[in-house]
Coordinates of C-alpha atoms in Angstrom, one line a residue:
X1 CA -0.4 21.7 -6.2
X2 CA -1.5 25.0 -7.3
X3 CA 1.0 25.7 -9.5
X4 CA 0.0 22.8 -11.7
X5 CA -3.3 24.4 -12.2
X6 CA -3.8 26.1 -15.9
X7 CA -5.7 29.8 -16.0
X8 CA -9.3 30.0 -15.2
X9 CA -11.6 29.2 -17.9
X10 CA -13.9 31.6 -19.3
X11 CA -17.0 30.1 -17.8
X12 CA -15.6 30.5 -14.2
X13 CA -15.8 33.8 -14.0
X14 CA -19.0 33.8 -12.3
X15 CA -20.2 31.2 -9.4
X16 CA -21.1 27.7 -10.6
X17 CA -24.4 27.2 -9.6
X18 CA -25.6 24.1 -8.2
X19 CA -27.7 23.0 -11.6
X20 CA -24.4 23.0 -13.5
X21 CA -23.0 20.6 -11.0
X22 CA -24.6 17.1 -12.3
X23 CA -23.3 18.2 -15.2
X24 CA -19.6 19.0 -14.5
X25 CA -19.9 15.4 -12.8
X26 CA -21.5 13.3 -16.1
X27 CA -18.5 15.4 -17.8
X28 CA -15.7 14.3 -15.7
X29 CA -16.9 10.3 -15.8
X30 CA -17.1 10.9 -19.5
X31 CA -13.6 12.0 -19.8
X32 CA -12.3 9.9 -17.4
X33 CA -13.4 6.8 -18.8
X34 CA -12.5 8.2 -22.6
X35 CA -8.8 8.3 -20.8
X36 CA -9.0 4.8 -19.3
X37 CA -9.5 3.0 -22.9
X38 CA -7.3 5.1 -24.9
X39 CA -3.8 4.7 -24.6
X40 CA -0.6 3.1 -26.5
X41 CA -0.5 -0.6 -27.2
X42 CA 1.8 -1.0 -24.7
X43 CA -1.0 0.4 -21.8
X44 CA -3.4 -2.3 -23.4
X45 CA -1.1 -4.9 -23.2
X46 CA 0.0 -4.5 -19.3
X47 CA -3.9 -4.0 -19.1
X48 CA -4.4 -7.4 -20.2
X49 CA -2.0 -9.1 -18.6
X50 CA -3.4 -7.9 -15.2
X51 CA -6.6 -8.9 -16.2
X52 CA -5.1 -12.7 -17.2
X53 CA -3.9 -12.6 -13.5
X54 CA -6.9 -11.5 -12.3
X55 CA -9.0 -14.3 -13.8
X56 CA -6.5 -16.5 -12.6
X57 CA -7.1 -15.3 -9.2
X58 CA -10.3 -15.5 -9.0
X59 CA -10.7 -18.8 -10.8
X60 CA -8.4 -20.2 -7.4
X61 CA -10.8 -18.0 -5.1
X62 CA -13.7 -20.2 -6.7
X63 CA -11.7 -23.5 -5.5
X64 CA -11.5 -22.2 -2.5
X65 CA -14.8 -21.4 -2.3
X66 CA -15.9 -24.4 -2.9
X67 CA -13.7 -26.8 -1.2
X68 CA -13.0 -24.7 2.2
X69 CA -9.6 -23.0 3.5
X70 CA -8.6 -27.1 3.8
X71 CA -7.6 -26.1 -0.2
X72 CA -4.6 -23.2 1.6
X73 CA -1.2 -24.6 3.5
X74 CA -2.8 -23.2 6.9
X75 CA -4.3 -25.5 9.6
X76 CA -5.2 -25.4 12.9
X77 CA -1.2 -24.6 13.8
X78 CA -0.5 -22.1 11.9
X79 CA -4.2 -20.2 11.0
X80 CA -2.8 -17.1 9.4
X81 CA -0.5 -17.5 6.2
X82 CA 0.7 -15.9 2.8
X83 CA -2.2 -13.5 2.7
X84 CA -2.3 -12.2 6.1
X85 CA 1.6 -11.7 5.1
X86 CA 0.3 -9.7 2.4
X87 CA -2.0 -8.1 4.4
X88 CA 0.5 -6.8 6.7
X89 CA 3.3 -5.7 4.3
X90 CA 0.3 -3.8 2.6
X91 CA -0.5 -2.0 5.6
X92 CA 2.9 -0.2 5.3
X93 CA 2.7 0.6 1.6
X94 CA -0.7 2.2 2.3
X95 CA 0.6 4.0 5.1
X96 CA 3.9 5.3 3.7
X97 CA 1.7 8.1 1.7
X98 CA 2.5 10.4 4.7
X99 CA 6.0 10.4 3.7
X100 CA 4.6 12.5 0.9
X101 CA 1.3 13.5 1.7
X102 CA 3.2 15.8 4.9
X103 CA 5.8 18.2 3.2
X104 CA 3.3 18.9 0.2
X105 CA 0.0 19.8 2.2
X106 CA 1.8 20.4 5.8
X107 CA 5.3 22.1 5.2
X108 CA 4.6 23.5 1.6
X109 CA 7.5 21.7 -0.4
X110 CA 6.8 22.0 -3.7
X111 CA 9.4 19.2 -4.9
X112 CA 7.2 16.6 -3.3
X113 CA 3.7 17.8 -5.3
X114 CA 4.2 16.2 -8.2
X115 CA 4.1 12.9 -6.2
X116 CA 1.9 13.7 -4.2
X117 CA -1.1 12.3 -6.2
X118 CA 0.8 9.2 -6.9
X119 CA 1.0 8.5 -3.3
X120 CA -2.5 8.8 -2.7
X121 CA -3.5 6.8 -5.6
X122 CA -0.8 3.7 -4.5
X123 CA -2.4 4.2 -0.7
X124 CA -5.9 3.9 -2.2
X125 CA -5.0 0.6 -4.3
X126 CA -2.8 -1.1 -1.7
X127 CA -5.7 -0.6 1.0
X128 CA -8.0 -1.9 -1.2
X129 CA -5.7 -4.9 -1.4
X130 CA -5.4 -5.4 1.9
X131 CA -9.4 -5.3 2.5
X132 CA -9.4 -8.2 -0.5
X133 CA -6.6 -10.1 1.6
X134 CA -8.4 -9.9 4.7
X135 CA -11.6 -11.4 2.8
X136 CA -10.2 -14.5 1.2
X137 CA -8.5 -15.1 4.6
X138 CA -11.9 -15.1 6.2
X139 CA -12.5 -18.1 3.6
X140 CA -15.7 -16.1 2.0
X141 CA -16.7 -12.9 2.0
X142 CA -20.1 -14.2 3.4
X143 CA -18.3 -14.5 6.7
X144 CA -17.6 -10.9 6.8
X145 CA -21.9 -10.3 8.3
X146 CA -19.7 -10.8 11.6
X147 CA -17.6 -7.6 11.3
X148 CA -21.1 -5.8 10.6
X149 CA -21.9 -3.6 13.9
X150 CA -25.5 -4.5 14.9
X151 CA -25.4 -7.7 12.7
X152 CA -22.6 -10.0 14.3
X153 CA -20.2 -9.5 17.2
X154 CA -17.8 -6.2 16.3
X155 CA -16.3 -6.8 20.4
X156 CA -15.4 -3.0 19.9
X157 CA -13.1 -1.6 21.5
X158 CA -11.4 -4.6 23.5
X159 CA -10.9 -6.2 20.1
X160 CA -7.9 -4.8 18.1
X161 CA -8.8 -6.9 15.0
X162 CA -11.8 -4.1 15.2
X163 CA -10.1 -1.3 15.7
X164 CA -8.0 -2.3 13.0
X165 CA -11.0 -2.3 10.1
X166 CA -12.1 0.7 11.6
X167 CA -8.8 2.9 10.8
X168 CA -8.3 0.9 7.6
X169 CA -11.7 2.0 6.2
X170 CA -10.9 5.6 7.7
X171 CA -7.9 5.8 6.1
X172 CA -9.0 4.5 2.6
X173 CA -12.0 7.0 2.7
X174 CA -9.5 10.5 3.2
X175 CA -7.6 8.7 0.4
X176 CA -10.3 9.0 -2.2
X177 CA -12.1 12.0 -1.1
X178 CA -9.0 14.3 -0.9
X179 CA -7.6 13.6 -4.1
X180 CA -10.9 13.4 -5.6
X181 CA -11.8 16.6 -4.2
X182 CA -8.3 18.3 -5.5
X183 CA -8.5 17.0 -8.9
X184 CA -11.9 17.8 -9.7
X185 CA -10.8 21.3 -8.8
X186 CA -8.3 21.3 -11.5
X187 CA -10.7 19.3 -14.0
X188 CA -12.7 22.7 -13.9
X189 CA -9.4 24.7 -13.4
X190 CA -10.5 25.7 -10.1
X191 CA -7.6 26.1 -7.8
X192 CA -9.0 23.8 -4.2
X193 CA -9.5 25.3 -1.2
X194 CA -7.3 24.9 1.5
X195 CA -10.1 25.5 4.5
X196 CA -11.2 22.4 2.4
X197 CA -8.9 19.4 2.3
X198 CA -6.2 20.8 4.8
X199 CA -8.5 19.9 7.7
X200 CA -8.7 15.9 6.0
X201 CA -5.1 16.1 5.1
X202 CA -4.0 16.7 9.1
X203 CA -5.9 13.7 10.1
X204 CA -5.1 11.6 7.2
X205 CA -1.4 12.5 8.6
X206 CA -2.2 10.7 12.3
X207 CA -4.3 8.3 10.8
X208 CA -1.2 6.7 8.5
X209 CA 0.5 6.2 11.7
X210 CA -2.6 4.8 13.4
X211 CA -3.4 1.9 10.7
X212 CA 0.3 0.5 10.7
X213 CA 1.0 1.1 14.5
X214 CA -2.6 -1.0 15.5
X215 CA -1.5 -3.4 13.0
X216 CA 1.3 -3.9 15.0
X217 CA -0.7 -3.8 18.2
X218 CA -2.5 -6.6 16.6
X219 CA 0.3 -8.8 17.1
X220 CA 1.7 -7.1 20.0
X221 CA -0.9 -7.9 21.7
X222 CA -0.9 -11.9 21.9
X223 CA 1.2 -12.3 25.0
X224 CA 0.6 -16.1 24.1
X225 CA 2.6 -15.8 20.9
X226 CA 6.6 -14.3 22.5
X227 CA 7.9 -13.5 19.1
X228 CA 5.4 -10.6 18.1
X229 CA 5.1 -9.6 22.2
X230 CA 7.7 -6.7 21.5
X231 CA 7.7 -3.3 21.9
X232 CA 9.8 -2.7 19.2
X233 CA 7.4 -4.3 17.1
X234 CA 5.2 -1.1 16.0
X235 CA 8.3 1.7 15.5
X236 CA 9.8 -1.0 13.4
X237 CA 6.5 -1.6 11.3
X238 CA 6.7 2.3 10.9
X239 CA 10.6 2.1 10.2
X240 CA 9.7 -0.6 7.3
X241 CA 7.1 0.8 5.9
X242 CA 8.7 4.1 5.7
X243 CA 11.6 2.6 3.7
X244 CA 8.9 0.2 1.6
X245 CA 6.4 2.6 0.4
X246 CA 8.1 5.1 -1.0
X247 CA 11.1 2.8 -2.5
X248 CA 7.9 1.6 -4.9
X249 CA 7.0 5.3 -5.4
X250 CA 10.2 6.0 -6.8
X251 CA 10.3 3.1 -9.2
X252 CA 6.3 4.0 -10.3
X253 CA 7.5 7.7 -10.7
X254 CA 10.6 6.9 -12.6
X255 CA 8.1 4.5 -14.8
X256 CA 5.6 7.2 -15.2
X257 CA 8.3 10.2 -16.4
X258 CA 9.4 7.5 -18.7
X259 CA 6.2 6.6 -20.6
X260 CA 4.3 9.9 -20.1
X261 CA 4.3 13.5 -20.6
X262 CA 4.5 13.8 -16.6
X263 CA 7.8 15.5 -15.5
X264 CA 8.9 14.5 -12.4
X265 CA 12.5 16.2 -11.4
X266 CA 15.2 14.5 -10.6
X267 CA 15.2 16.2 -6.6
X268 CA 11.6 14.5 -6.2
X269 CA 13.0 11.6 -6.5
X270 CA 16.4 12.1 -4.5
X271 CA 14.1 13.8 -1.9
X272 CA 12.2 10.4 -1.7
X273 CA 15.4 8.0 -1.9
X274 CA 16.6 10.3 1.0
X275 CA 13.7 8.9 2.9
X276 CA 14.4 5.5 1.7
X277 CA 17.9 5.6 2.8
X278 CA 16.9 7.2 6.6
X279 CA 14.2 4.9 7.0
X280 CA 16.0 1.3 5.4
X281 CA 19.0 2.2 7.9
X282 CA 16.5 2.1 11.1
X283 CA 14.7 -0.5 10.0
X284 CA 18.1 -2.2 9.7
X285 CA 19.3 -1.1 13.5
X286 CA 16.1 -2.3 15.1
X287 CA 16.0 -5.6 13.7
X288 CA 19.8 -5.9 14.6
X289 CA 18.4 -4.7 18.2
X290 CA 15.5 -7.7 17.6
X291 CA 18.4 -10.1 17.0
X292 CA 20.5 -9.2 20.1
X293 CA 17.5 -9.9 22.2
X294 CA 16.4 -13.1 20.8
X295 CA 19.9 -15.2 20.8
X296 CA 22.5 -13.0 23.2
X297 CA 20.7 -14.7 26.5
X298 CA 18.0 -17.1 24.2
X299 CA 15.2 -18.5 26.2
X300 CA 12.6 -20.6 25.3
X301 CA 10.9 -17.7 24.1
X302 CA 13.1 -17.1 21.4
X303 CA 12.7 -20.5 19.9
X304 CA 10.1 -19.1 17.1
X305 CA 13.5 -16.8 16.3
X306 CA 15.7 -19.8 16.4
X307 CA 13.3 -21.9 13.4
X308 CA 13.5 -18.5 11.5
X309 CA 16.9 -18.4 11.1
X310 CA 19.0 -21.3 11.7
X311 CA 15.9 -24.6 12.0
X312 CA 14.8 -26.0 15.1
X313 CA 14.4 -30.0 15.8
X314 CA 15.4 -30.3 11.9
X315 CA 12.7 -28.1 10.7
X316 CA 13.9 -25.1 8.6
X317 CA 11.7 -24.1 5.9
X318 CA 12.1 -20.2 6.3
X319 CA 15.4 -19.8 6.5
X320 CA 15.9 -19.7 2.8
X321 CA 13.3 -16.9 2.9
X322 CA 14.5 -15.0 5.7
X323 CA 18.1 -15.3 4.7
X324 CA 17.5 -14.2 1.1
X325 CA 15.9 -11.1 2.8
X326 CA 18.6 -10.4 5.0
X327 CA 21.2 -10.3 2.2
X328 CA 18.9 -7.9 -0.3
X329 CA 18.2 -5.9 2.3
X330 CA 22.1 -5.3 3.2
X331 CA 22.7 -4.5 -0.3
X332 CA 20.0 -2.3 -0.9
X333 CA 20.9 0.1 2.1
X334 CA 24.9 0.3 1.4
X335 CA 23.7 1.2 -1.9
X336 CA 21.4 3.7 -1.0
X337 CA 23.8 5.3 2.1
X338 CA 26.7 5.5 -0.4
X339 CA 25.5 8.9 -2.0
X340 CA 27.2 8.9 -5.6
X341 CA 25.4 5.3 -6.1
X342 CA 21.9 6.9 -4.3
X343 CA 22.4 9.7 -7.0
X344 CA 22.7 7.6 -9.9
X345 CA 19.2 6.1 -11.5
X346 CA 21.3 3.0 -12.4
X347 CA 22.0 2.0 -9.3
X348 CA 18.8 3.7 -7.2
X349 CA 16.0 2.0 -9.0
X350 CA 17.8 -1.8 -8.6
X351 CA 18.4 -1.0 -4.5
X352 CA 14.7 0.1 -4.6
X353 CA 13.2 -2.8 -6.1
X354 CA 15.7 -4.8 -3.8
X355 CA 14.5 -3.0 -0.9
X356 CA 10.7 -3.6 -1.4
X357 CA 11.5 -7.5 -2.0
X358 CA 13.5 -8.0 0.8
X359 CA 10.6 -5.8 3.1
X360 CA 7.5 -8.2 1.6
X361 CA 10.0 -11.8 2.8
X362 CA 10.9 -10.6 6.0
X363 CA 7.8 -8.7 6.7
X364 CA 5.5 -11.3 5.4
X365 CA 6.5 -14.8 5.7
X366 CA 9.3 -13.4 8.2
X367 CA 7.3 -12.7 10.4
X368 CA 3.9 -14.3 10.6
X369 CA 4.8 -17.7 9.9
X370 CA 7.3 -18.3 12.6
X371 CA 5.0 -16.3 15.5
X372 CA 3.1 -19.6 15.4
X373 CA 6.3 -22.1 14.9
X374 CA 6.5 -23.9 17.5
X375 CA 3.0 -23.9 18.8
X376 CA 2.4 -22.9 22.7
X377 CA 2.9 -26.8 23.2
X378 CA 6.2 -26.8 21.7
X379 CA 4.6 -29.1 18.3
X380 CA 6.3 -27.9 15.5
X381 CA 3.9 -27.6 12.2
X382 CA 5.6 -26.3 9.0
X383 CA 3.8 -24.2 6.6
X384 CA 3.9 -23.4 2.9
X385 CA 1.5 -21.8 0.9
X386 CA -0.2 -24.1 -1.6
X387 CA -0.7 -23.0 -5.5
X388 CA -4.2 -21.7 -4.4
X389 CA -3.1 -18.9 -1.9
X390 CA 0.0 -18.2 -4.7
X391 CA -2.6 -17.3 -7.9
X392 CA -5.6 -15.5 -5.5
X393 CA -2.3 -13.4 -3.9
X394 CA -1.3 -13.0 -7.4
X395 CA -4.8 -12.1 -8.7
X396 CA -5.3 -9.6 -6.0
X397 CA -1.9 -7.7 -7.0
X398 CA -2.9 -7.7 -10.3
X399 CA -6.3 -6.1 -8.9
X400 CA -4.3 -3.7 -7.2
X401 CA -2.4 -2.9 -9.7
X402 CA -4.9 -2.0 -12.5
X403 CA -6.7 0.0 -10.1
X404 CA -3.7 2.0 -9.8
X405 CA -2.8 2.3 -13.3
X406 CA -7.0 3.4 -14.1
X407 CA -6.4 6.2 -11.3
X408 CA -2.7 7.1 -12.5
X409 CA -4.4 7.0 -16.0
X410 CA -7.3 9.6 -15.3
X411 CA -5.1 11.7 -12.6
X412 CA -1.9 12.5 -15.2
X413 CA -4.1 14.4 -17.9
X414 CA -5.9 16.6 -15.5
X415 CA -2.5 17.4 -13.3
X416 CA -0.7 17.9 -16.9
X417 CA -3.5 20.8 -18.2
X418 CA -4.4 18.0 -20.9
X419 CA -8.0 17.5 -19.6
X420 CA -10.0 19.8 -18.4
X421 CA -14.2 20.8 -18.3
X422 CA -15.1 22.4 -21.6
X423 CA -18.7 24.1 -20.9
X424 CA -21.5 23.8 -23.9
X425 CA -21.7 26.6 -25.9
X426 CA -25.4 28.5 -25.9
X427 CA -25.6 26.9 -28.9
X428 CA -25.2 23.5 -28.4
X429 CA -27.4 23.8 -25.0
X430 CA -30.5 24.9 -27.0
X431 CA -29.8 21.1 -29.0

């Protein structure tokens, strides 16, 4: 990132002492929040649509509240639905930062810097979702005293469900102190020390392959439930997000050099799609490896497989998901392993937006539902999320989202040279 970083300002000539440091701080949040509510009417319109979605969500999450989860599709059957779908497919997004995060800090590849910050700031909003998923699941948030280590029963470490908040909070935590650390640098045109953030940046590498590999373990690790009980299951979380996450970077980027003063080259982005296209095409040969498993000998292990695709006993409900995701995801990856159509922003941006979609079916309702269709005892309960799980889903997007725009919309003018600390003259101090 250093080479984003405009020349020193007068006042840093000599060693900022620690009395000027409050007030470097009261001078960013200033700034930063004079960035947030200025903008073009088009900013304050997508602002307030988000924020219609969000009081939508939140007026469902007060339903819920006060009727019980009996208001959501699950039951006793089939206990974790659309937002633990969510949940999961979020994991990835967050996690796909690395994709990034690695040949900026780690192999010093300057195409990838000016996405860099991007990633980060889509890691810290989709982890942020996934913590909000996780509490509506519970059915309150005054459920959560149990996660609480001294408080209620953390069962850490036998319990993967623990080891899984533990990395998630890890992992959100590098995410906002790195880039915070980095941008304040260049707020006071400082360039940031490496002896500083590289040692974060190294974990914050193992620990994106931690959160979605113990999500997998998380599911894994039910012997009980045969259609997660793969050991396929975590490289192909890590093959999905891979292909996921930075499909949505590209579209954000590509949104971002459209509507901003931020240049983002054209490499960045085929350097990402690269990614895209490596990661979509093993995604692609381990679920076809998934496939040969479940139906070339089936068992009655594979029945869960058998209801996703093609029914069981006349029930069928996912198949018009799964199917759907099938198809888009086909498309998307012969588009984006043909390399004239990968080159060409007319075709990239459609097979990227393809790409996520088909990711969030078959990695959401794909693959949670069905792990408890049919039950150990063979019953077969169907589920379907009710307009309740659709609008708090929907609100918490939204959330996510206008997190990410605030940080996208305070991180832009500092990277750009636009913003930056401008010290009180003598003058104005004696005021």
């Amino acid at each position: 990132m250093e080479h984003l970083v405009t020349p020193d300002l007068p006042h840093q000539a000599g060693k900022i002492t620690d009395d000027i440091r409050p007030v470097i701080a009261r001078s960013f949040i200033r700034d930063a929040f004079d960035s947030i509510t200025r903008g073009r009417p088009g900013y304050h319109i997508w602002m307030g649509i988000l924020t219609f979605f969000m009081l939508a969500g939140a007026y469902a999450y007060s339903v819920q509240l006060s009727e019980g989860l009996a208001v959501t599709g699950m039951n006793d059957r089939v206990s974790w639905g659309f937002y633990i779908s969510n949940f999961t497919f979020l994991v990835g997004v967050a996690a796909a930062a690395v994709m990034l995060v690695l040949p900026t800090y780690i192999l010093k590849d300057v195409d990838f810097s000016k996405a860099v910050l991007i990633g980060e700031g889509l890691a810290v909003s989709a982890l942020i979702m996934c913590l909000a998923f996780v509490t509506v699941d519970l059915g309150g948030p005054g459920r959560a005293w149990h996660l609480i280590p001294g408080i209620g029963r953390f069962n850490w470490p036998s319990s993967m469900l623990t080891w899984d908040v533990l990395v998630l909070n890890g992992y959100l935590f590098l995410n906002l102190t790195i880039p915070f650390y980095i941008l304040m640098c260049h707020y006071q045109g400082k360039h940031p020390n490496p002896k500083v953030y590289v040692p974060g940046v190294i974990i914050s590498v193992f620990w994106a392959f931690c959160i979605h590999l113990v999500t997998a373990f998380l599911y894994a690790g039910l012997p009980a439930r045969p259609f997660w009980n793969s050991s396929l299951l975590g490289p192909r979380f890590l093959a999905s997000a891979f292909a996921a996450g930075p499909a949505l970077i590209i579209i954000v980027l590509s949104v971002i050099r459209r509507y901003t003063t931020y240049k983002v080259e054209n490499v960045t982005l085929g350097k990402i799609a690269l990614i895209v296209t490596v990661a979509a095409q093993i995604n692609l040969i381990m679920l076809g490896s998934e496939l040969f498993k479940e139906f070339y000998k089936p068992t009655h292990h594979s029945e869960s497989a058998v209801y996703l695709f093609f029914g069981l006993h006349g029930f069928g409900a996912l198949k018009p998901w799964i199917w759907t995701a099938i198809g888009l995801n086909l498309i998307a990856t012969a588009i984006l392993t043909l390399n004239p159509l990968r080159s060409n922003h007319k075709w990239l941006l459609p097979a990227c937006a393809l790409l996520f979609l088909s990711i969030w079916i078959e990695k959401g309702m794909g693959l949670i539902i069905p792990g408890f269709i049919p039950g150990p005892w063979g019953k077969i309960v169907e589920y379907a999320p009710t307009w309740v799980e659709i609008f708090v889903a929907l609100g918490i997007w939204a959330m996510g989202m206008f997190i990410f725009t605030l940080l996208v919309k305070i991180a832009i003018p500092i990277e750009t040279g636009v913003l930056r600390y401008q010290p009180a003259k003598p003058s104005q101090t004696k005021n």
